[in-house]
RNA sequence: GGUCCCAUCGUCUAGAGGCCUAGGACGUAGCCCUCUCAAGGCUAAAACACGGGUUCGAAUCCCGUUGGGACCGCCA
């Protein structure tokens, strides 16, 4: 019998939760949920100069927005310094690690030199055999890598990957200030937290042999590894700010739904036959590591946008109102304390959701429903408002003011009669009317708009155009 | 430079030696629907990087070439 699956997402708080990190988190989360295992959030903040509280908050905020809930943590490595220290001492005592008195400047110089000579910038191991401390220097601690043989990483996605130990150098596991480094504490933590599967970005594959050697030195069982392919920008280099928004929360602000981003991210590197749309439940049911691809994927904002429109269209108007409200406030369409009748606004949103790709678009389209005074676009007026169409609008006004109900069905019937009386096509009346009541040449079906707006406001807008023209 | 990884339409991908005349999705173009815009439906253009093997048969297996990426820190 196999022990319970335990996985973790271990971001370093040196920036916001970004697209790549979010996908790593998602895959870990899905793997845990699929296997009824445990998902752990661990903050890797040993680099104190670059880690901040704000970024920890930002990462948590991003995880919460995406709905990636964790079962343990967030653990913080800075809370666990004593644990690492004891393991360093153990390695030191067992002669698997040693003090290194080289200064960062010296190391940097040697590295530069090696690179210039076209040699691998590998630590030369000069402190390895040192018997006495070097006075006046505070040492770092290095791990003693085996210098012969090979280390094999058995990866769930890549298969067996071999590294010549000769290529690996004695890396620093504890800085001279006493803080441990990544390649060391990641192992200690994964062991301590009984992680069964390490699912992380491809960029860590080269670190894995080093980590495996630490496992061995500590005499611990090695977890399963799964290295995910990278996410690239449109120019096929590592996704970065140059390629546009990379932070998860930036997508929230641009009016994306979390399920759209999640659905997009999961298909970057993972597939299930021809299926494109997945609910969260479906993903949990269907996710597996076998179907993760090996090659890097280019991030494609167009497809994300398509998914977003799909999910907006699939949402109920009631939910969309809740989601769009902050955007209405931000766009200055309503105030924080503005109360809107939920039934009415739902009806309005129902007419717009299939033509909105983001919540920002939805908010802006809602403008002419919510605001009392609308602005008529200059071009629209020029094209559709003239003596002839004003005449039509007068007839429309007459017709509408005589109507009791304002349901789109009834309106449509009445308009059919009107246009046959006028002997024109519907579009000849509908477009001027659309411009008069929405200010634009584009809107949901005109009868739906009238119905949402109601008789009183429709007549007011009509009068304004008829009188001022 | 060294090490490691990767390689199917522009992009995400299906493809487990014959089911491939290479399928789906985004995007693009056209048509249908239509009061505008969408949504929806239909159609089209669009790919196995190249060269060698293995095999009766290769997108699929092997080798090489080329191209891309990652890592080589007292960052993670």
Short mmCIF file of C-alpha atoms (C1' of nucleotides) in Angstrom, two decimals:
data_model
loop_
_atom_site.label_atom_id
_atom_site.label_comp_id
_atom_site.label_asym_id
_atom_site.label_seq_id
_atom_site.Cartn_x
_atom_site.Cartn_y
_atom_site.Cartn_z
CA UNK A 1 0.00 0.00 0.00
CA UNK A 2 1.23 3.46 -0.79
CA UNK A 3 1.23 6.23 1.73
CA UNK A 4 -1.03 9.22 1.38
CA UNK A 5 -0.09 11.73 -1.28
CA UNK A 6 1.44 14.91 0.11
CA UNK A 7 2.48 17.71 -2.21
CA UNK A 8 3.45 21.32 -1.80
CA UNK A 9 3.64 24.62 -3.58
CA UNK A 10 6.73 26.48 -2.39
CA UNK A 11 6.97 30.00 -3.78
CA UNK A 12 9.56 32.50 -2.70
CA UNK A 13 8.00 35.82 -1.75
CA UNK A 14 10.15 37.93 -4.03
CA UNK A 15 7.28 38.91 -6.28
CA UNK A 16 3.58 38.48 -6.90
CA UNK A 17 2.04 35.13 -7.71
CA UNK A 18 2.74 34.88 -11.41
CA UNK A 19 1.35 32.79 -14.24
CA UNK A 20 4.04 30.13 -14.03
CA UNK A 21 3.81 29.81 -10.28
CA UNK A 22 0.05 29.66 -10.43
CA UNK A 23 0.18 26.75 -12.86
CA UNK A 24 2.65 24.90 -10.64
CA UNK A 25 0.35 25.50 -7.70
CA UNK A 26 -2.63 24.36 -9.74
CA UNK A 27 -0.99 21.11 -10.81
CA UNK A 28 0.03 20.34 -7.25
CA UNK A 29 -3.41 21.19 -5.99
CA UNK A 30 -5.12 19.05 -8.63
CA UNK A 31 -2.80 16.17 -7.94
CA UNK A 32 -3.55 16.37 -4.23
CA UNK A 33 -7.30 16.68 -4.71
CA UNK A 34 -7.41 13.92 -7.30
CA UNK A 35 -5.60 11.56 -4.96
CA UNK A 36 -7.40 12.75 -1.86
CA UNK A 37 -4.04 13.83 -0.56
CA UNK A 38 -2.68 16.86 1.23
CA UNK A 39 -1.70 20.16 -0.39
CA UNK A 40 0.80 22.25 1.55
CA UNK A 41 1.74 25.88 1.09
CA UNK A 42 5.29 26.68 2.07
CA UNK A 43 6.89 30.08 1.79
CA UNK A 44 10.56 29.90 0.86
CA UNK A 45 11.81 33.09 2.40
CA UNK A 46 15.34 32.29 3.42
CA UNK A 47 16.65 35.04 1.20
CA UNK A 48 15.73 37.76 3.63
CA UNK A 49 17.04 40.58 1.50
CA UNK A 50 14.55 39.89 -1.25
CA UNK A 51 11.57 38.42 0.60
CA UNK A 52 8.85 40.71 1.88
CA UNK A 53 5.67 40.45 3.93
CA UNK A 54 3.79 42.19 1.16
CA UNK A 55 4.66 39.51 -1.34
CA UNK A 56 3.66 36.78 1.08
CA UNK A 57 0.28 38.46 1.34
CA UNK A 58 0.13 38.89 -2.41
CA UNK A 59 0.81 35.22 -3.04
CA UNK A 60 -1.83 34.17 -0.55
CA UNK A 61 -4.28 36.60 -2.11
CA UNK A 62 -3.62 35.12 -5.54
CA UNK A 63 -4.04 31.57 -4.30
CA UNK A 64 -7.31 32.47 -2.65
CA UNK A 65 -8.63 34.23 -5.71
CA UNK A 66 -7.90 31.16 -7.79
CA UNK A 67 -9.54 28.99 -5.16
CA UNK A 68 -6.45 26.89 -4.59
CA UNK A 69 -6.96 26.09 -0.94
CA UNK A 70 -4.23 24.41 1.05
CA UNK A 71 -4.49 21.93 3.87
CA UNK A 72 -1.32 22.81 5.75
CA UNK A 73 0.66 25.99 6.12
CA UNK A 74 1.58 28.46 5.08
CA UNK A 75 4.81 27.29 6.60
CA UNK A 76 7.66 29.74 6.51
CA UNK A 77 11.24 28.71 6.25
CA UNK A 78 12.34 31.57 8.43
CA UNK A 79 10.33 29.96 11.23
CA UNK A 80 12.31 26.77 10.79
CA UNK A 81 15.88 28.02 10.92
CA UNK A 82 16.75 25.91 13.96
CA UNK A 83 15.74 22.76 12.15
CA UNK A 84 18.01 23.51 9.22
CA UNK A 85 20.84 24.34 11.55
CA UNK A 86 20.64 20.99 13.25
CA UNK A 87 20.76 19.21 9.90
CA UNK A 88 23.76 21.27 8.84
CA UNK A 89 25.49 20.24 12.02
CA UNK A 90 24.64 16.64 11.35
CA UNK A 91 26.19 16.82 7.89
CA UNK A 92 29.20 18.63 9.28
CA UNK A 93 29.67 16.05 11.99
CA UNK A 94 29.39 13.16 9.55
CA UNK A 95 31.90 14.78 7.22
CA UNK A 96 29.34 15.33 4.50
CA UNK A 97 29.84 19.09 4.68
CA UNK A 98 32.63 21.49 5.46
CA UNK A 99 33.37 25.12 6.20
CA UNK A 100 34.36 27.31 3.31
CA UNK A 101 36.26 30.49 3.99
CA UNK A 102 36.29 31.89 0.50
CA UNK A 103 34.68 35.30 0.34
CA UNK A 104 31.82 36.03 -2.03
CA UNK A 105 34.10 38.47 -3.86
CA UNK A 106 36.78 35.88 -4.37
CA UNK A 107 34.26 33.38 -5.61
CA UNK A 108 32.75 35.88 -7.96
CA UNK A 109 36.16 36.70 -9.35
CA UNK A 110 37.02 33.06 -9.92
CA UNK A 111 33.68 32.42 -11.56
CA UNK A 112 34.16 35.35 -13.89
CA UNK A 113 37.62 34.12 -14.79
CA UNK A 114 36.46 30.57 -15.47
CA UNK A 115 33.64 31.78 -17.67
CA UNK A 116 36.03 34.03 -19.58
CA UNK A 117 38.27 31.05 -20.23
CA UNK A 118 35.30 29.05 -21.39
CA UNK A 119 35.49 26.71 -18.44
CA UNK A 120 32.57 25.64 -16.30
CA UNK A 121 32.26 28.05 -13.37
CA UNK A 122 32.46 25.35 -10.79
CA UNK A 123 33.69 25.73 -7.23
CA UNK A 124 37.18 24.25 -7.09
CA UNK A 125 36.76 22.66 -3.68
CA UNK A 126 39.77 24.40 -2.22
CA UNK A 127 38.38 24.49 1.32
CA UNK A 128 37.35 20.85 1.23
CA UNK A 129 40.46 19.55 2.98
CA UNK A 130 41.02 22.51 5.26
CA UNK A 131 41.93 21.46 8.77
CA UNK A 132 42.14 24.85 10.45
CA UNK A 133 39.75 27.82 10.32
CA UNK A 134 40.94 30.85 8.39
CA UNK A 135 41.25 33.68 10.91
CA UNK A 136 39.19 36.81 10.40
CA UNK A 137 36.71 35.12 8.14
CA UNK A 138 33.19 33.91 8.83
CA UNK A 139 32.70 30.72 6.90
CA UNK A 140 29.82 29.40 4.87
CA UNK A 141 29.08 25.68 4.86
CA UNK A 142 29.38 23.61 1.72
CA UNK A 143 28.00 20.19 0.97
CA UNK A 144 30.47 17.53 -0.11
CA UNK A 145 29.27 16.26 -3.44
CA UNK A 146 30.44 12.86 -4.57
CA UNK A 147 33.03 13.49 -7.28
CA UNK A 148 32.63 10.32 -9.22
CA UNK A 149 29.70 8.30 -10.50
CA UNK A 150 26.38 9.48 -11.78
CA UNK A 151 23.20 10.68 -10.16
CA UNK A 152 19.96 9.62 -11.80
CA UNK A 153 16.80 11.64 -11.45
CA UNK A 154 13.82 9.42 -12.09
CA UNK A 155 11.27 11.93 -13.26
CA UNK A 156 7.58 11.17 -13.74
CA UNK A 157 7.47 13.41 -16.79
CA UNK A 158 10.99 13.18 -18.22
CA UNK A 159 11.92 9.63 -17.40
CA UNK A 160 15.42 8.86 -16.15
CA UNK A 161 17.80 11.79 -16.42
CA UNK A 162 21.46 11.19 -15.63
CA UNK A 163 24.02 13.65 -14.38
CA UNK A 164 27.75 13.15 -14.09
CA UNK A 165 28.71 13.84 -10.52
CA UNK A 166 31.91 15.31 -11.84
CA UNK A 167 29.87 18.22 -13.16
CA UNK A 168 28.31 18.93 -9.79
CA UNK A 169 30.16 21.12 -7.34
CA UNK A 170 30.21 21.51 -3.61
CA UNK A 171 27.40 23.99 -3.20
CA UNK A 172 26.78 26.20 -0.23
CA UNK A 173 24.11 24.95 2.13
CA UNK A 174 24.50 27.64 4.77
CA UNK A 175 25.49 31.21 4.21
CA UNK A 176 28.04 32.91 6.42
CA UNK A 177 25.17 34.74 8.11
CA UNK A 178 23.82 31.40 9.29
CA UNK A 179 20.82 31.20 6.97
CA UNK A 180 20.42 28.05 4.91
CA UNK A 181 20.13 28.06 1.14
CA UNK A 182 17.44 26.80 -1.17
CA UNK A 183 18.89 23.50 -2.39
CA UNK A 184 19.39 22.46 1.18
CA UNK A 185 16.24 23.53 2.95
CA UNK A 186 14.03 22.36 0.16
CA UNK A 187 15.23 18.86 0.96
CA UNK A 188 14.97 19.22 4.70
CA UNK A 189 11.47 20.61 4.39
CA UNK A 190 10.26 18.06 1.90
CA UNK A 191 11.52 15.30 4.17
CA UNK A 192 10.16 16.93 7.29
CA UNK A 193 6.78 17.54 5.70
CA UNK A 194 6.73 14.00 4.29
CA UNK A 195 6.29 15.21 0.72
CA UNK A 196 5.67 12.28 -1.57
CA UNK A 197 5.70 14.06 -4.94
CA UNK A 198 7.75 17.09 -5.84
CA UNK A 199 5.91 18.79 -8.70
CA UNK A 200 7.70 21.95 -9.79
CA UNK A 201 9.02 23.89 -12.76
CA UNK A 202 11.47 22.49 -15.22
CA UNK A 203 13.99 25.09 -14.16
CA UNK A 204 14.67 22.94 -11.11
CA UNK A 205 15.60 19.81 -12.99
CA UNK A 206 19.28 20.73 -12.94
CA UNK A 207 19.13 21.24 -9.19
CA UNK A 208 17.64 17.88 -8.54
CA UNK A 209 20.83 15.79 -8.57
CA UNK A 210 22.26 18.08 -5.90
CA UNK A 211 19.17 17.60 -3.83
CA UNK A 212 19.20 13.86 -4.32
CA UNK A 213 22.69 13.77 -2.88
CA UNK A 214 21.46 15.60 0.19
CA UNK A 215 18.69 13.05 0.61
CA UNK A 216 21.30 10.33 0.44
CA UNK A 217 23.65 12.00 2.89
CA UNK A 218 20.77 12.44 5.29
CA UNK A 219 19.69 8.88 4.59
CA UNK A 220 16.20 9.79 3.56
CA UNK A 221 13.80 8.31 1.11
CA UNK A 222 13.73 10.20 -2.17
CA UNK A 223 10.31 11.47 -3.24
CA UNK A 224 8.92 11.19 -6.76
CA UNK A 225 9.77 14.11 -8.99
CA UNK A 226 7.72 15.66 -11.77
CA UNK A 227 9.28 18.61 -13.60
CA UNK A 228 6.76 20.69 -15.49
CA UNK A 229 7.59 22.30 -18.80
CA UNK A 230 8.08 26.05 -18.72
CA UNK A 231 5.64 28.70 -19.85
CA UNK A 232 7.17 30.98 -22.46
CA UNK A 233 6.27 34.35 -23.92
CA UNK A 234 5.37 34.90 -27.55
CA UNK A 235 9.05 35.13 -28.48
CA UNK A 236 9.67 31.76 -26.86
CA UNK A 237 11.78 33.11 -24.06
CA UNK A 238 10.84 32.70 -20.45
CA UNK A 239 7.58 34.50 -19.69
CA UNK A 240 8.28 37.87 -18.14
CA UNK A 241 6.90 41.37 -17.78
CA UNK A 242 8.03 42.15 -21.30
CA UNK A 243 5.29 39.86 -22.56
CA UNK A 244 2.52 41.72 -20.76
CA UNK A 245 0.79 40.98 -17.50
CA UNK A 246 2.31 38.05 -15.64
CA UNK A 247 0.85 38.49 -12.19
CA UNK A 248 -2.29 36.57 -11.43
CA UNK A 249 -3.94 39.51 -9.74
CA UNK A 250 -3.37 41.67 -12.80
CA UNK A 251 -5.75 39.33 -14.60
CA UNK A 252 -8.31 39.81 -11.89
CA UNK A 253 -8.02 43.54 -12.39
CA UNK A 254 -8.39 43.19 -16.13
CA UNK A 255 -11.72 41.50 -15.55
CA UNK A 256 -10.87 37.84 -15.86
CA UNK A 257 -12.73 35.12 -13.98
CA UNK A 258 -10.59 32.79 -11.88
CA UNK A 259 -12.07 29.69 -13.52
CA UNK A 260 -11.08 31.03 -16.93
CA UNK A 261 -7.48 31.52 -15.89
CA UNK A 262 -7.41 28.13 -14.21
CA UNK A 263 -8.89 26.44 -17.26
CA UNK A 264 -6.39 28.19 -19.47
CA UNK A 265 -3.42 27.32 -17.31
CA UNK A 266 -4.29 23.68 -16.96
CA UNK A 267 -4.27 23.23 -20.72
CA UNK A 268 -0.79 24.66 -20.89
CA UNK A 269 1.08 21.40 -20.70
CA UNK A 270 -1.75 19.11 -19.81
CA UNK A 271 -4.49 17.69 -21.99
CA UNK A 272 -7.39 15.31 -21.88
CA UNK A 273 -8.17 14.15 -25.40
CA UNK A 274 -9.84 16.99 -27.30
CA UNK A 275 -11.47 18.60 -24.33
CA UNK A 276 -10.96 22.33 -23.83
CA UNK A 277 -13.47 23.32 -21.17
CA UNK A 278 -13.23 21.81 -17.71
CA UNK A 279 -15.04 22.55 -14.51
CA UNK A 280 -13.00 22.36 -11.34
CA UNK A 281 -14.68 19.13 -10.35
CA UNK A 282 -13.95 17.65 -13.74
CA UNK A 283 -10.33 18.63 -13.47
CA UNK A 284 -9.98 17.01 -10.09
CA UNK A 285 -11.50 13.87 -11.50
CA UNK A 286 -9.48 13.79 -14.70
CA UNK A 287 -6.12 15.26 -13.81
CA UNK A 288 -3.12 12.99 -13.98
CA UNK A 289 0.62 13.33 -14.40
CA UNK A 290 0.77 10.94 -17.37
CA UNK A 291 -0.99 13.48 -19.57
CA UNK A 292 1.44 16.27 -18.82
CA UNK A 293 3.52 17.11 -21.88
CA UNK A 294 7.26 17.59 -22.03
CA UNK A 295 7.67 20.65 -24.16
CA UNK A 296 7.46 24.26 -23.13
CA UNK A 297 4.27 26.16 -23.95
CA UNK A 298 3.80 29.66 -25.27
CA UNK A 299 1.34 31.74 -23.31
CA UNK A 300 -1.45 32.86 -25.62
CA UNK A 301 -3.59 35.74 -24.28
CA UNK A 302 -6.11 35.35 -27.12
CA UNK A 303 -7.13 31.91 -26.03
CA UNK A 304 -7.38 33.02 -22.43
CA UNK A 305 -9.67 35.80 -23.57
CA UNK A 306 -11.84 33.29 -25.41
CA UNK A 307 -12.11 31.16 -22.29
CA UNK A 308 -12.99 34.21 -20.28
CA UNK A 309 -15.85 35.12 -22.59
CA UNK A 310 -17.00 31.54 -22.39
CA UNK A 311 -17.10 31.62 -18.60
CA UNK A 312 -18.75 35.02 -18.49
CA UNK A 313 -21.40 33.75 -20.85
CA UNK A 314 -21.84 30.65 -18.72
CA UNK A 315 -22.27 32.58 -15.47
CA UNK A 316 -25.59 33.65 -14.06
CA UNK A 317 -26.40 37.36 -14.25
CA UNK A 318 -26.65 37.42 -10.47
CA UNK A 319 -23.11 36.18 -10.04
CA UNK A 320 -21.86 38.49 -12.75
CA UNK A 321 -23.37 41.46 -10.98
CA UNK A 322 -21.45 40.62 -7.86
CA UNK A 323 -18.27 40.25 -9.88
CA UNK A 324 -18.76 43.34 -11.99
CA UNK A 325 -19.74 45.68 -9.17
CA UNK A 326 -16.16 46.59 -8.23
CA UNK A 327 -15.53 47.41 -11.88
CA UNK A 328 -18.62 49.60 -12.04
CA UNK A 329 -17.26 51.54 -9.09
CA UNK A 330 -13.80 51.74 -10.57
CA UNK A 331 -15.16 53.00 -13.87
CA UNK A 332 -17.13 55.65 -12.00
CA UNK A 333 -20.47 54.30 -13.16
CA UNK A 334 -21.78 53.80 -9.63
CA UNK A 335 -20.66 54.82 -6.14
CA UNK A 336 -19.62 52.46 -3.37
CA UNK A 337 -22.99 52.80 -1.69
CA UNK A 338 -25.16 52.81 -4.79
CA UNK A 339 -27.97 50.31 -4.49
CA UNK A 340 -29.18 48.68 -7.67
CA UNK A 341 -32.24 46.49 -7.96
CA UNK A 342 -30.82 43.03 -8.45
CA UNK A 343 -33.64 41.81 -10.62
CA UNK A 344 -33.40 44.74 -12.94
CA UNK A 345 -29.62 44.67 -13.24
CA UNK A 346 -29.69 40.93 -13.83
CA UNK A 347 -31.97 41.49 -16.75
CA UNK A 348 -29.57 44.09 -18.08
CA UNK A 349 -26.56 41.81 -17.62
CA UNK A 350 -28.37 38.95 -19.31
CA UNK A 351 -28.45 41.01 -22.49
CA UNK A 352 -24.73 41.74 -22.30
CA UNK A 353 -22.98 38.68 -21.03
CA UNK A 354 -22.64 36.91 -24.34
CA UNK A 355 -20.97 39.94 -25.84
CA UNK A 356 -18.54 40.74 -23.06
CA UNK A 357 -15.13 39.18 -23.00
CA UNK A 358 -14.06 40.67 -19.69
CA UNK A 359 -15.74 42.17 -16.65
CA UNK A 360 -14.28 45.50 -17.67
CA UNK A 361 -16.11 45.30 -20.97
CA UNK A 362 -19.27 44.26 -19.18
CA UNK A 363 -19.03 47.19 -16.80
CA UNK A 364 -18.60 49.65 -19.63
CA UNK A 365 -21.49 48.21 -21.59
CA UNK A 366 -23.67 48.58 -18.53
CA UNK A 367 -23.05 52.31 -18.64
CA UNK A 368 -26.06 53.27 -20.76
CA UNK A 369 -28.37 51.10 -18.72
CA UNK A 370 -27.33 52.51 -15.39
CA UNK A 371 -26.47 56.13 -16.08
CA UNK A 372 -29.31 58.59 -16.56
CA UNK A 373 -27.55 60.88 -19.00
CA UNK A 374 -25.96 59.21 -21.93
CA UNK A 375 -23.55 60.67 -24.35
CA UNK A 376 -24.23 60.12 -28.02
CA UNK A 377 -21.16 59.27 -30.01
CA UNK A 378 -20.49 61.89 -32.62
CA UNK A 379 -20.01 59.50 -35.50
CA UNK A 380 -23.13 57.57 -34.61
CA UNK A 381 -25.20 60.73 -34.58
CA UNK A 382 -23.86 61.87 -37.90
CA UNK A 383 -24.56 58.59 -39.55
CA UNK A 384 -27.99 57.81 -38.18
CA UNK A 385 -29.68 60.95 -36.93
CA UNK A 386 -31.12 63.16 -39.65
CA UNK A 387 -34.40 64.67 -40.73
CA UNK A 388 -35.73 61.43 -42.07
CA UNK A 389 -34.81 59.28 -39.09
CA UNK A 390 -36.09 61.89 -36.66
CA UNK A 391 -39.38 61.39 -38.40
CA UNK A 392 -39.16 57.68 -37.70
CA UNK A 393 -38.26 58.36 -34.11
CA UNK A 394 -41.36 60.55 -33.69
CA UNK A 395 -43.45 57.65 -34.89
CA UNK A 396 -41.59 55.33 -32.56
CA UNK A 397 -42.24 57.69 -29.67
CA UNK A 398 -45.88 57.80 -30.50
CA UNK A 399 -46.04 54.05 -30.62
CA UNK A 400 -44.12 53.48 -27.42
CA UNK A 401 -46.03 56.01 -25.38
CA UNK A 402 -49.21 54.20 -26.30
CA UNK A 403 -47.92 50.88 -25.04
CA UNK A 404 -48.66 49.48 -21.62
CA UNK A 405 -46.20 46.63 -21.27
CA UNK A 406 -42.61 46.90 -22.36
CA UNK A 407 -41.70 43.26 -22.91
CA UNK A 408 -39.41 42.68 -25.86
CA UNK A 409 -41.85 40.28 -27.47
CA UNK A 410 -44.65 42.81 -27.47
CA UNK A 411 -42.30 45.55 -28.63
CA UNK A 412 -41.19 43.43 -31.54
CA UNK A 413 -44.79 42.83 -32.62
CA UNK A 414 -45.58 46.51 -32.42
CA UNK A 415 -42.50 47.45 -34.40
CA UNK A 416 -43.31 45.00 -37.13
CA UNK A 417 -46.57 46.79 -37.64
CA UNK A 418 -44.88 50.16 -37.57
CA UNK A 419 -42.26 49.36 -40.18
CA UNK A 420 -44.79 47.90 -42.54
CA UNK A 421 -46.81 51.11 -42.17
CA UNK A 422 -43.69 53.13 -42.87
CA UNK A 423 -42.69 50.77 -45.64
CA UNK A 424 -39.09 50.48 -44.42
CA UNK A 425 -36.80 47.75 -43.21
CA UNK A 426 -36.44 47.27 -39.50
CA UNK A 427 -32.80 48.30 -39.60
CA UNK A 428 -33.75 51.75 -40.88
CA UNK A 429 -35.65 52.38 -37.70
CA UNK A 430 -33.65 50.24 -35.33
CA UNK A 431 -30.29 51.89 -35.89
CA UNK A 432 -31.43 55.47 -35.28
CA UNK A 433 -33.36 54.25 -32.28
CA UNK A 434 -30.31 52.42 -31.00
CA UNK A 435 -28.21 55.54 -31.32
CA UNK A 436 -30.87 57.63 -29.61
CA UNK A 437 -31.20 55.43 -26.56
CA UNK A 438 -27.72 53.95 -26.15
CA UNK A 439 -25.59 56.56 -27.84
CA UNK A 440 -23.87 53.82 -29.83
CA UNK A 441 -24.29 51.91 -33.04
CA UNK A 442 -23.72 48.64 -31.24
CA UNK A 443 -25.85 47.15 -28.49
CA UNK A 444 -27.82 44.06 -27.57
CA UNK A 445 -31.01 43.50 -29.59
CA UNK A 446 -32.91 46.75 -29.55
CA UNK A 447 -36.13 45.39 -28.08
CA UNK A 448 -34.21 43.88 -25.20
CA UNK A 449 -32.58 47.22 -24.56
CA UNK A 450 -35.91 49.03 -24.59
CA UNK A 451 -37.36 46.45 -22.29
CA UNK A 452 -34.55 46.81 -19.78
CA UNK A 453 -34.63 50.58 -19.94
CA UNK A 454 -38.39 50.78 -19.47
CA UNK A 455 -40.90 53.15 -20.91
CA UNK A 456 -40.15 56.26 -18.98
CA UNK A 457 -36.42 56.37 -19.58
CA UNK A 458 -36.79 55.34 -23.21
CA UNK A 459 -39.20 58.17 -23.90
CA UNK A 460 -36.95 60.64 -22.13
CA UNK A 461 -34.01 59.67 -24.28
CA UNK A 462 -36.09 59.80 -27.41
CA UNK A 463 -37.38 63.24 -26.57
CA UNK A 464 -33.91 64.51 -26.00
CA UNK A 465 -32.81 63.48 -29.45
CA UNK A 466 -35.99 64.60 -31.18
CA UNK A 467 -35.88 68.04 -29.56
CA UNK A 468 -32.21 68.79 -29.91
CA UNK A 469 -32.02 67.74 -33.51
"C1'" G B 1 31.37 27.79 -22.84
"C1'" G B 2 29.65 23.21 -19.93
"C1'" U B 3 25.48 20.22 -18.31
"C1'" C B 4 20.48 18.97 -18.86
"C1'" C B 5 15.78 19.23 -21.32
"C1'" C B 6 12.58 19.89 -25.54
"C1'" A B 7 10.83 19.63 -30.99
"C1'" U B 8 3.05 18.01 -34.76
"C1'" C B 9 -0.77 24.03 -38.06
"C1'" G B 10 1.00 31.21 -36.10
"C1'" U B 11 -0.43 29.35 -30.76
"C1'" C B 12 -2.33 25.32 -27.17
"C1'" U B 13 -2.59 20.31 -28.27
"C1'" A B 14 -4.60 14.83 -29.90
"C1'" G B 15 -1.51 10.99 -31.60
"C1'" A B 16 1.42 4.75 -27.29
"C1'" G B 17 4.31 1.50 -35.38
"C1'" G B 18 -0.66 0.28 -39.62
"C1'" C B 19 -7.20 3.40 -37.29
"C1'" C B 20 -3.35 9.63 -40.35
"C1'" U B 21 -5.84 11.77 -46.84
"C1'" A B 22 -2.52 13.81 -39.31
"C1'" G B 23 -7.92 15.16 -35.38
"C1'" G B 24 -9.68 19.20 -31.93
"C1'" A B 25 -9.30 24.30 -29.85
"C1'" C B 26 -7.74 29.66 -30.12
"C1'" G B 27 -6.72 33.09 -33.82
"C1'" U B 28 -7.48 34.27 -39.27
"C1'" A B 29 -10.82 34.25 -43.84
"C1'" G B 30 -15.59 33.17 -46.07
"C1'" C B 31 -20.74 31.77 -45.72
"C1'" C B 32 -25.42 31.07 -42.86
"C1'" C B 33 -28.44 33.31 -39.02
"C1'" U B 34 -29.64 38.62 -38.27
"C1'" C B 35 -32.32 45.27 -36.17
"C1'" U B 36 -26.35 46.52 -34.96
"C1'" C B 37 -22.61 43.84 -32.29
"C1'" A B 38 -21.92 39.36 -30.31
"C1'" A B 39 -23.17 34.28 -29.52
"C1'" G B 40 -24.17 29.98 -32.46
"C1'" G B 41 -23.76 26.86 -37.01
"C1'" C B 42 -21.08 25.50 -41.50
"C1'" U B 43 -16.66 25.85 -44.58
"C1'" A B 44 -11.54 27.11 -45.80
"C1'" A B 45 -6.28 28.12 -45.44
"C1'" A B 46 -2.66 26.25 -41.91
"C1'" A B 47 1.82 21.43 -38.99
"C1'" C B 48 4.74 15.97 -38.18
"C1'" A B 49 12.31 20.85 -38.18
"C1'" C B 50 16.10 18.20 -41.32
"C1'" G B 51 19.11 13.81 -42.55
"C1'" G B 52 20.12 8.85 -41.78
"C1'" G B 53 18.72 4.16 -39.94
"C1'" U B 54 15.24 -0.06 -37.75
"C1'" U B 55 10.69 -2.22 -39.91
"C1'" C B 56 6.53 -5.20 -44.74
"C1'" G B 57 5.03 -0.35 -42.68
"C1'" A B 58 7.24 5.51 -38.78
"C1'" A B 59 4.47 11.74 -36.72
"C1'" U B 60 5.23 7.53 -33.43
"C1'" C B 61 11.43 3.55 -32.12
"C1'" C B 62 17.14 4.58 -32.57
"C1'" C B 63 21.30 7.85 -34.10
"C1'" G B 64 23.01 12.45 -35.88
"C1'" U B 65 22.23 17.59 -37.41
"C1'" U B 66 19.69 22.02 -36.70
"C1'" G B 67 16.72 25.06 -33.78
"C1'" G B 68 14.76 26.54 -29.03
"C1'" G B 69 14.80 26.56 -23.69
"C1'" A B 70 16.62 25.89 -18.60
"C1'" C B 71 20.51 25.67 -15.20
"C1'" C B 72 25.64 26.58 -14.00
"C1'" G B 73 24.84 32.42 -7.21
"C1'" C B 74 26.62 33.01 0.21
"C1'" C B 75 18.72 33.67 -5.64
"C1'" A B 76 14.80 30.43 -5.35
#
